[in-house]
């Protein structure tokens, strides 16, 4: 493994902590850990960096501190506790790193990391587990598939790895009701009782109560979080770091109950809506309009041109007056991604706002 790299580790949970174990043993350089989650009691049986004394503290802080201490400060480690998808982490932030290790557990975060990879040009080693299954592959802008070149299924599974004392989503309430409340009280373990207890907890934390069918789906699709799977996937991540150094980019590793399989990845999908467009990053002022940006980037507007702000339409031929409207008044802010599309062109523009500017800057 190459020494002195600057690595971004996103996710300090099951996979991320296992990766840290391996890096401590033979890596010297800099690691930045990003994770917004706090340590829960239910983490302790699989995430060995954390102890009872660490409960309610941020995973990223404790893991970062442990990396520095256990490596005898051979690794320079720092941490952030913000959500990786927030505008706090700009394209310029991602450009500081030689490699991004994606150890997150949800699709929105994976999509965002992949988009930041395309915009910053920094490669990602993507990973994930589901019970006894796992997957690890490299995302290298313009050379391999990005996360959204593939059709990502909306079908969810729910790893039962953390029972959150402070839930933020409905499935946190369902898992707490089934494994903490119902199990401990010896109550009849029925769908109705779990749903009732989940609803009471959701109301307590201002979470929308879902239909009982959603509760049933969560229970049906709940899978175990297996520490040995996390450890094997972490080893494959470190292997992929070595492959990335050597320029071997197209190996995809799949893990199941029986073996580890390596398959050959393919080139980016030409019509991918994320890595297919020409990528730009641009800094705007408070009076900058869409027309200013298009002129600055020398993008011509024709009859079939549309402009999207994330997924919302902000310009087509019926909204020509919006061309000269200040973008800030249209809800554009630092972190906004604009897409300019027509039959001939496709551009993705990352926006950074600097209100002191009077013109656009790349």
mmCIF file with all atom_site columns, N, CA and C in Angstrom, residues 32-90:
data_model
loop_
_atom_site.group_PDB
_atom_site.id
_atom_site.type_symbol
_atom_site.label_atom_id
_atom_site.label_alt_id
_atom_site.label_comp_id
_atom_site.label_asym_id
_atom_site.label_entity_id
_atom_site.label_seq_id
_atom_site.pdbx_PDB_ins_code
_atom_site.Cartn_x
_atom_site.Cartn_y
_atom_site.Cartn_z
_atom_site.occupancy
_atom_site.B_iso_or_equiv
_atom_site.pdbx_formal_charge
_atom_site.auth_seq_id
_atom_site.auth_comp_id
_atom_site.auth_asym_id
_atom_site.auth_atom_id
_atom_site.pdbx_PDB_model_num
ATOM 1   N N  . UNK A 1 32 ? -9.187  10.981 6.921  1.00 0.00 ? 32 UNK A N  1
ATOM 2   C CA . UNK A 1 32 ? -10.278 11.813 7.413  1.00 0.00 ? 32 UNK A CA 1
ATOM 3   C C  . UNK A 1 32 ? -11.533 10.947 7.505  1.00 0.00 ? 32 UNK A C  1
ATOM 4   N N  . UNK A 1 33 ? -12.131 10.883 8.696  1.00 0.00 ? 33 UNK A N  1
ATOM 5   C CA . UNK A 1 33 ? -13.299 10.045 8.938  1.00 0.00 ? 33 UNK A CA 1
ATOM 6   C C  . UNK A 1 33 ? -14.548 10.921 8.980  1.00 0.00 ? 33 UNK A C  1
ATOM 7   N N  . UNK A 1 34 ? -15.573 10.541 8.229  1.00 0.00 ? 34 UNK A N  1
ATOM 8   C CA . UNK A 1 34 ? -16.844 11.272 8.224  1.00 0.00 ? 34 UNK A CA 1
ATOM 9   C C  . UNK A 1 34 ? -17.971 10.322 8.593  1.00 0.00 ? 34 UNK A C  1
ATOM 10  N N  . UNK A 1 35 ? -18.695 10.640 9.635  1.00 0.00 ? 35 UNK A N  1
ATOM 11  C CA . UNK A 1 35 ? -19.876 9.859  10.039 1.00 0.00 ? 35 UNK A CA 1
ATOM 12  C C  . UNK A 1 35 ? -20.688 10.705 11.004 1.00 0.00 ? 35 UNK A C  1
ATOM 13  N N  . UNK A 1 36 ? -21.978 10.821 10.756 1.00 0.00 ? 36 UNK A N  1
ATOM 14  C CA . UNK A 1 36 ? -22.830 11.649 11.604 1.00 0.00 ? 36 UNK A CA 1
ATOM 15  C C  . UNK A 1 36 ? -23.481 10.868 12.743 1.00 0.00 ? 36 UNK A C  1
ATOM 16  N N  . UNK A 1 37 ? -23.309 9.538  12.760 1.00 0.00 ? 37 UNK A N  1
ATOM 17  C CA . UNK A 1 37 ? -23.980 8.704  13.754 1.00 0.00 ? 37 UNK A CA 1
ATOM 18  C C  . UNK A 1 37 ? -23.251 8.699  15.093 1.00 0.00 ? 37 UNK A C  1
ATOM 19  N N  . UNK A 1 38 ? -24.022 8.474  16.151 1.00 0.00 ? 38 UNK A N  1
ATOM 20  C CA . UNK A 1 38 ? -23.460 8.309  17.487 1.00 0.00 ? 38 UNK A CA 1
ATOM 21  C C  . UNK A 1 38 ? -23.447 6.824  17.861 1.00 0.00 ? 38 UNK A C  1
ATOM 22  N N  . UNK A 1 39 ? -22.608 6.494  18.811 1.00 0.00 ? 39 UNK A N  1
ATOM 23  C CA . UNK A 1 39 ? -22.421 5.102  19.224 1.00 0.00 ? 39 UNK A CA 1
ATOM 24  C C  . UNK A 1 39 ? -23.603 4.665  20.082 1.00 0.00 ? 39 UNK A C  1
ATOM 25  N N  . UNK A 1 40 ? -24.155 3.501  19.756 1.00 0.00 ? 40 UNK A N  1
ATOM 26  C CA . UNK A 1 40 ? -25.253 2.898  20.502 1.00 0.00 ? 40 UNK A CA 1
ATOM 27  C C  . UNK A 1 40 ? -24.764 1.601  21.151 1.00 0.00 ? 40 UNK A C  1
ATOM 28  N N  . UNK A 1 41 ? -25.460 1.171  22.191 1.00 0.00 ? 41 UNK A N  1
ATOM 29  C CA . UNK A 1 41 ? -25.099 -0.069 22.879 1.00 0.00 ? 41 UNK A CA 1
ATOM 30  C C  . UNK A 1 41 ? -25.040 -1.249 21.922 1.00 0.00 ? 41 UNK A C  1
ATOM 31  N N  . UNK A 1 42 ? -25.971 -1.286 20.971 1.00 0.00 ? 42 UNK A N  1
ATOM 32  C CA . UNK A 1 42 ? -26.047 -2.417 20.044 1.00 0.00 ? 42 UNK A CA 1
ATOM 33  C C  . UNK A 1 42 ? -24.895 -2.457 19.045 1.00 0.00 ? 42 UNK A C  1
ATOM 34  N N  . UNK A 1 43 ? -24.071 -1.390 18.994 1.00 0.00 ? 43 UNK A N  1
ATOM 35  C CA . UNK A 1 43 ? -22.887 -1.403 18.112 1.00 0.00 ? 43 UNK A CA 1
ATOM 36  C C  . UNK A 1 43 ? -21.736 -2.209 18.703 1.00 0.00 ? 43 UNK A C  1
ATOM 37  N N  . UNK A 1 44 ? -21.716 -2.379 20.004 1.00 0.00 ? 44 UNK A N  1
ATOM 38  C CA . UNK A 1 44 ? -20.494 -2.796 20.688 1.00 0.00 ? 44 UNK A CA 1
ATOM 39  C C  . UNK A 1 44 ? -20.082 -4.234 20.381 1.00 0.00 ? 44 UNK A C  1
ATOM 40  N N  . UNK A 1 45 ? -21.039 -5.088 19.975 1.00 0.00 ? 45 UNK A N  1
ATOM 41  C CA . UNK A 1 45 ? -20.652 -6.485 19.712 1.00 0.00 ? 45 UNK A CA 1
ATOM 42  C C  . UNK A 1 45 ? -19.979 -6.658 18.361 1.00 0.00 ? 45 UNK A C  1
ATOM 43  N N  . UNK A 1 46 ? -19.980 -5.619 17.518 1.00 0.00 ? 46 UNK A N  1
ATOM 44  C CA . UNK A 1 46 ? -19.376 -5.769 16.201 1.00 0.00 ? 46 UNK A CA 1
ATOM 45  C C  . UNK A 1 46 ? -18.346 -4.686 15.872 1.00 0.00 ? 46 UNK A C  1
ATOM 46  N N  . UNK A 1 47 ? -18.323 -3.630 16.624 1.00 0.00 ? 47 UNK A N  1
ATOM 47  C CA . UNK A 1 47 ? -17.446 -2.496 16.304 1.00 0.00 ? 47 UNK A CA 1
ATOM 48  C C  . UNK A 1 47 ? -16.507 -2.285 17.490 1.00 0.00 ? 47 UNK A C  1
ATOM 49  N N  . UNK A 1 48 ? -15.356 -2.966 17.427 1.00 0.00 ? 48 UNK A N  1
ATOM 50  C CA . UNK A 1 48 ? -14.512 -3.153 18.614 1.00 0.00 ? 48 UNK A CA 1
ATOM 51  C C  . UNK A 1 48 ? -13.746 -1.920 19.052 1.00 0.00 ? 48 UNK A C  1
ATOM 52  N N  . UNK A 1 49 ? -13.776 -0.864 18.272 1.00 0.00 ? 49 UNK A N  1
ATOM 53  C CA . UNK A 1 49 ? -13.131 0.374  18.719 1.00 0.00 ? 49 UNK A CA 1
ATOM 54  C C  . UNK A 1 49 ? -13.940 1.065  19.810 1.00 0.00 ? 49 UNK A C  1
ATOM 55  N N  . UNK A 1 50 ? -15.207 0.714  19.937 1.00 0.00 ? 50 UNK A N  1
ATOM 56  C CA . UNK A 1 50 ? -16.112 1.437  20.825 1.00 0.00 ? 50 UNK A CA 1
ATOM 57  C C  . UNK A 1 50 ? -16.361 0.639  22.112 1.00 0.00 ? 50 UNK A C  1
ATOM 58  N N  . UNK A 1 51 ? -16.489 1.367  23.228 1.00 0.00 ? 51 UNK A N  1
ATOM 59  C CA . UNK A 1 51 ? -16.730 0.753  24.534 1.00 0.00 ? 51 UNK A CA 1
ATOM 60  C C  . UNK A 1 51 ? -17.968 1.370  25.177 1.00 0.00 ? 51 UNK A C  1
ATOM 61  N N  . UNK A 1 52 ? -18.337 0.834  26.330 1.00 0.00 ? 52 UNK A N  1
ATOM 62  C CA . UNK A 1 52 ? -19.499 1.361  27.049 1.00 0.00 ? 52 UNK A CA 1
ATOM 63  C C  . UNK A 1 52 ? -19.337 2.852  27.357 1.00 0.00 ? 52 UNK A C  1
ATOM 64  N N  . UNK A 1 53 ? -18.104 3.255  27.636 1.00 0.00 ? 53 UNK A N  1
ATOM 65  C CA . UNK A 1 53 ? -17.862 4.659  27.977 1.00 0.00 ? 53 UNK A CA 1
ATOM 66  C C  . UNK A 1 53 ? -18.066 5.586  26.774 1.00 0.00 ? 53 UNK A C  1
ATOM 67  N N  . UNK A 1 54 ? -18.075 5.006  25.566 1.00 0.00 ? 54 UNK A N  1
ATOM 68  C CA . UNK A 1 54 ? -18.191 5.823  24.354 1.00 0.00 ? 54 UNK A CA 1
ATOM 69  C C  . UNK A 1 54 ? -19.633 6.020  23.888 1.00 0.00 ? 54 UNK A C  1
ATOM 70  N N  . UNK A 1 55 ? -20.587 5.358  24.529 1.00 0.00 ? 55 UNK A N  1
ATOM 71  C CA . UNK A 1 55 ? -21.983 5.447  24.093 1.00 0.00 ? 55 UNK A CA 1
ATOM 72  C C  . UNK A 1 55 ? -22.450 6.911  24.105 1.00 0.00 ? 55 UNK A C  1
ATOM 73  N N  . UNK A 1 56 ? -23.142 7.275  23.040 1.00 0.00 ? 56 UNK A N  1
ATOM 74  C CA . UNK A 1 56 ? -23.677 8.629  22.795 1.00 0.00 ? 56 UNK A CA 1
ATOM 75  C C  . UNK A 1 56 ? -22.630 9.601  22.266 1.00 0.00 ? 56 UNK A C  1
ATOM 76  N N  . UNK A 1 57 ? -21.390 9.154  22.118 1.00 0.00 ? 57 UNK A N  1
ATOM 77  C CA . UNK A 1 57 ? -20.392 9.987  21.451 1.00 0.00 ? 57 UNK A CA 1
ATOM 78  C C  . UNK A 1 57 ? -20.379 9.665  19.956 1.00 0.00 ? 57 UNK A C  1
ATOM 79  N N  . UNK A 1 58 ? -19.796 10.555 19.159 1.00 0.00 ? 58 UNK A N  1
ATOM 80  C CA . UNK A 1 58 ? -19.780 10.361 17.714 1.00 0.00 ? 58 UNK A CA 1
ATOM 81  C C  . UNK A 1 58 ? -18.800 9.254  17.320 1.00 0.00 ? 58 UNK A C  1
ATOM 82  N N  . UNK A 1 59 ? -19.260 8.378  16.429 1.00 0.00 ? 59 UNK A N  1
ATOM 83  C CA . UNK A 1 59 ? -18.398 7.300  15.930 1.00 0.00 ? 59 UNK A CA 1
ATOM 84  C C  . UNK A 1 59 ? -17.140 7.855  15.275 1.00 0.00 ? 59 UNK A C  1
ATOM 85  N N  . UNK A 1 60 ? -17.300 8.890  14.469 1.00 0.00 ? 60 UNK A N  1
ATOM 86  C CA . UNK A 1 60 ? -16.165 9.440  13.732 1.00 0.00 ? 60 UNK A CA 1
ATOM 87  C C  . UNK A 1 60 ? -15.091 9.946  14.683 1.00 0.00 ? 60 UNK A C  1
ATOM 88  N N  . UNK A 1 61 ? -15.507 10.593 15.767 1.00 0.00 ? 61 UNK A N  1
ATOM 89  C CA . UNK A 1 61 ? -14.537 11.140 16.723 1.00 0.00 ? 61 UNK A CA 1
ATOM 90  C C  . UNK A 1 61 ? -13.759 10.028 17.417 1.00 0.00 ? 61 UNK A C  1
ATOM 91  N N  . UNK A 1 62 ? -14.466 9.017  17.916 1.00 0.00 ? 62 UNK A N  1
ATOM 92  C CA . UNK A 1 62 ? -13.807 7.934  18.645 1.00 0.00 ? 62 UNK A CA 1
ATOM 93  C C  . UNK A 1 62 ? -12.913 7.121  17.719 1.00 0.00 ? 62 UNK A C  1
ATOM 94  N N  . UNK A 1 63 ? -13.401 6.828  16.500 1.00 0.00 ? 63 UNK A N  1
ATOM 95  C CA . UNK A 1 63 ? -12.596 6.054  15.558 1.00 0.00 ? 63 UNK A CA 1
ATOM 96  C C  . UNK A 1 63 ? -11.356 6.837  15.144 1.00 0.00 ? 63 UNK A C  1
ATOM 97  N N  . UNK A 1 64 ? -11.510 8.119  14.867 1.00 0.00 ? 64 UNK A N  1
ATOM 98  C CA . UNK A 1 64 ? -10.374 8.947  14.469 1.00 0.00 ? 64 UNK A CA 1
ATOM 99  C C  . UNK A 1 64 ? -9.318  8.984  15.561 1.00 0.00 ? 64 UNK A C  1
ATOM 100 N N  . UNK A 1 65 ? -9.768  9.154  16.787 1.00 0.00 ? 65 UNK A N  1
ATOM 101 C CA . UNK A 1 65 ? -8.847  9.191  17.922 1.00 0.00 ? 65 UNK A CA 1
ATOM 102 C C  . UNK A 1 65 ? -8.113  7.850  18.075 1.00 0.00 ? 65 UNK A C  1
ATOM 103 N N  . UNK A 1 66 ? -8.849  6.753  17.897 1.00 0.00 ? 66 UNK A N  1
ATOM 104 C CA . UNK A 1 66 ? -8.251  5.415  18.025 1.00 0.00 ? 66 UNK A CA 1
ATOM 105 C C  . UNK A 1 66 ? -7.225  5.155  16.933 1.00 0.00 ? 66 UNK A C  1
ATOM 106 N N  . UNK A 1 67 ? -7.515  5.612  15.721 1.00 0.00 ? 67 UNK A N  1
ATOM 107 C CA . UNK A 1 67 ? -6.576  5.420  14.603 1.00 0.00 ? 67 UNK A CA 1
ATOM 108 C C  . UNK A 1 67 ? -5.239  6.086  14.916 1.00 0.00 ? 67 UNK A C  1
ATOM 109 N N  . UNK A 1 68 ? -5.296  7.317  15.388 1.00 0.00 ? 68 UNK A N  1
ATOM 110 C CA . UNK A 1 68 ? -4.061  8.044  15.704 1.00 0.00 ? 68 UNK A CA 1
ATOM 111 C C  . UNK A 1 68 ? -3.296  7.364  16.839 1.00 0.00 ? 68 UNK A C  1
ATOM 112 N N  . UNK A 1 69 ? -4.029  6.955  17.895 1.00 0.00 ? 69 UNK A N  1
ATOM 113 C CA . UNK A 1 69 ? -3.380  6.354  19.060 1.00 0.00 ? 69 UNK A CA 1
ATOM 114 C C  . UNK A 1 69 ? -2.772  4.996  18.737 1.00 0.00 ? 69 UNK A C  1
ATOM 115 N N  . UNK A 1 70 ? -3.550  4.109  18.095 1.00 0.00 ? 70 UNK A N  1
ATOM 116 C CA . UNK A 1 70 ? -3.094  2.739  17.846 1.00 0.00 ? 70 UNK A CA 1
ATOM 117 C C  . UNK A 1 70 ? -2.029  2.670  16.751 1.00 0.00 ? 70 UNK A C  1
ATOM 118 N N  . UNK A 1 71 ? -1.950  3.691  15.921 1.00 0.00 ? 71 UNK A N  1
ATOM 119 C CA . UNK A 1 71 ? -0.885  3.727  14.913 1.00 0.00 ? 71 UNK A CA 1
ATOM 120 C C  . UNK A 1 71 ? 0.345   4.465  15.431 1.00 0.00 ? 71 UNK A C  1
ATOM 121 N N  . UNK A 1 72 ? 0.328   4.816  16.720 1.00 0.00 ? 72 UNK A N  1
ATOM 122 C CA . UNK A 1 72 ? 1.413   5.602  17.326 1.00 0.00 ? 72 UNK A CA 1
ATOM 123 C C  . UNK A 1 72 ? 1.665   6.884  16.534 1.00 0.00 ? 72 UNK A C  1
ATOM 124 N N  . UNK A 1 73 ? 0.542   7.474  16.095 1.00 0.00 ? 73 UNK A N  1
ATOM 125 C CA . UNK A 1 73 ? 0.557   8.735  15.330 1.00 0.00 ? 73 UNK A CA 1
ATOM 126 C C  . UNK A 1 73 ? 1.275   8.632  13.984 1.00 0.00 ? 73 UNK A C  1
ATOM 127 N N  . UNK A 1 74 ? 1.470   7.392  13.497 1.00 0.00 ? 74 UNK A N  1
ATOM 128 C CA . UNK A 1 74 ? 1.986   7.217  12.134 1.00 0.00 ? 74 UNK A CA 1
ATOM 129 C C  . UNK A 1 74 ? 0.935   7.650  11.123 1.00 0.00 ? 74 UNK A C  1
ATOM 130 N N  . UNK A 1 75 ? -0.337  7.598  11.548 1.00 0.00 ? 75 UNK A N  1
ATOM 131 C CA . UNK A 1 75 ? -1.437  8.069  10.715 1.00 0.00 ? 75 UNK A CA 1
ATOM 132 C C  . UNK A 1 75 ? -1.972  9.365  11.301 1.00 0.00 ? 75 UNK A C  1
ATOM 133 N N  . UNK A 1 76 ? -2.026  10.389 10.491 1.00 0.00 ? 76 UNK A N  1
ATOM 134 C CA . UNK A 1 76 ? -2.650  11.654 10.893 1.00 0.00 ? 76 UNK A CA 1
ATOM 135 C C  . UNK A 1 76 ? -4.148  11.525 10.649 1.00 0.00 ? 76 UNK A C  1
ATOM 136 N N  . UNK A 1 77 ? -4.923  11.647 11.702 1.00 0.00 ? 77 UNK A N  1
ATOM 137 C CA . UNK A 1 77 ? -6.352  11.388 11.585 1.00 0.00 ? 77 UNK A CA 1
ATOM 138 C C  . UNK A 1 77 ? -7.170  12.575 12.085 1.00 0.00 ? 77 UNK A C  1
ATOM 139 N N  . UNK A 1 78 ? -8.221  12.897 11.337 1.00 0.00 ? 78 UNK A N  1
ATOM 140 C CA . UNK A 1 78 ? -9.171  13.907 11.779 1.00 0.00 ? 78 UNK A CA 1
ATOM 141 C C  . UNK A 1 78 ? -10.573 13.430 11.435 1.00 0.00 ? 78 UNK A C  1
ATOM 142 N N  . UNK A 1 79 ? -11.588 14.158 11.870 1.00 0.00 ? 79 UNK A N  1
ATOM 143 C CA . UNK A 1 79 ? -12.959 13.670 11.688 1.00 0.00 ? 79 UNK A CA 1
ATOM 144 C C  . UNK A 1 79 ? -13.934 14.827 11.493 1.00 0.00 ? 79 UNK A C  1
ATOM 145 N N  . UNK A 1 80 ? -15.087 14.475 10.901 1.00 0.00 ? 80 UNK A N  1
ATOM 146 C CA . UNK A 1 80 ? -16.216 15.387 10.762 1.00 0.00 ? 80 UNK A CA 1
ATOM 147 C C  . UNK A 1 80 ? -17.477 14.611 11.130 1.00 0.00 ? 80 UNK A C  1
ATOM 148 N N  . UNK A 1 81 ? -18.430 15.279 11.781 1.00 0.00 ? 81 UNK A N  1
ATOM 149 C CA . UNK A 1 81 ? -19.670 14.615 12.204 1.00 0.00 ? 81 UNK A CA 1
ATOM 150 C C  . UNK A 1 81 ? -20.887 15.105 11.427 1.00 0.00 ? 81 UNK A C  1
ATOM 151 N N  . UNK A 1 82 ? -20.660 15.829 10.332 1.00 0.00 ? 82 UNK A N  1
ATOM 152 C CA . UNK A 1 82 ? -21.776 16.264 9.486  1.00 0.00 ? 82 UNK A CA 1
ATOM 153 C C  . UNK A 1 82 ? -22.188 15.138 8.536  1.00 0.00 ? 82 UNK A C  1
ATOM 154 N N  . UNK A 1 83 ? -23.391 15.268 7.997  1.00 0.00 ? 83 UNK A N  1
ATOM 155 C CA . UNK A 1 83 ? -23.894 14.358 6.963  1.00 0.00 ? 83 UNK A CA 1
ATOM 156 C C  . UNK A 1 83 ? -23.056 14.554 5.700  1.00 0.00 ? 83 UNK A C  1
ATOM 157 N N  . UNK A 1 84 ? -22.549 13.470 5.124  1.00 0.00 ? 84 UNK A N  1
ATOM 158 C CA . UNK A 1 84 ? -21.688 13.563 3.939  1.00 0.00 ? 84 UNK A CA 1
ATOM 159 C C  . UNK A 1 84 ? -22.412 14.198 2.760  1.00 0.00 ? 84 UNK A C  1
ATOM 160 N N  . UNK A 1 85 ? -23.742 14.162 2.745  1.00 0.00 ? 85 UNK A N  1
ATOM 161 C CA . UNK A 1 85 ? -24.495 14.739 1.620  1.00 0.00 ? 85 UNK A CA 1
ATOM 162 C C  . UNK A 1 85 ? -24.743 16.240 1.796  1.00 0.00 ? 85 UNK A C  1
ATOM 163 N N  . UNK A 1 86 ? -24.314 16.818 2.917  1.00 0.00 ? 86 UNK A N  1
ATOM 164 C CA . UNK A 1 86 ? -24.596 18.236 3.157  1.00 0.00 ? 86 UNK A CA 1
ATOM 165 C C  . UNK A 1 86 ? -23.668 19.114 2.317  1.00 0.00 ? 86 UNK A C  1
ATOM 166 N N  . UNK A 1 87 ? -24.089 20.355 2.125  1.00 0.00 ? 87 UNK A N  1
ATOM 167 C CA . UNK A 1 87 ? -23.303 21.310 1.333  1.00 0.00 ? 87 UNK A CA 1
ATOM 168 C C  . UNK A 1 87 ? -22.006 21.694 2.021  1.00 0.00 ? 87 UNK A C  1
ATOM 169 N N  . UNK A 1 88 ? -21.856 21.310 3.293  1.00 0.00 ? 88 UNK A N  1
ATOM 170 C CA . UNK A 1 88 ? -20.606 21.570 4.016  1.00 0.00 ? 88 UNK A CA 1
ATOM 171 C C  . UNK A 1 88 ? -19.422 20.945 3.283  1.00 0.00 ? 88 UNK A C  1
ATOM 172 N N  . UNK A 1 89 ? -19.652 19.763 2.685  1.00 0.00 ? 89 UNK A N  1
ATOM 173 C CA . UNK A 1 89 ? -18.590 19.059 1.973  1.00 0.00 ? 89 UNK A CA 1
ATOM 174 C C  . UNK A 1 89 ? -18.662 19.416 0.491  1.00 0.00 ? 89 UNK A C  1
ATOM 175 N N  . UNK A 1 90 ? -17.900 20.404 0.104  1.00 0.00 ? 90 UNK A N  1
ATOM 176 C CA . UNK A 1 90 ? -17.920 20.907 -1.270 1.00 0.00 ? 90 UNK A CA 1
ATOM 177 C C  . UNK A 1 90 ? -17.041 20.036 -2.173 1.00 0.00 ? 90 UNK A C  1
#
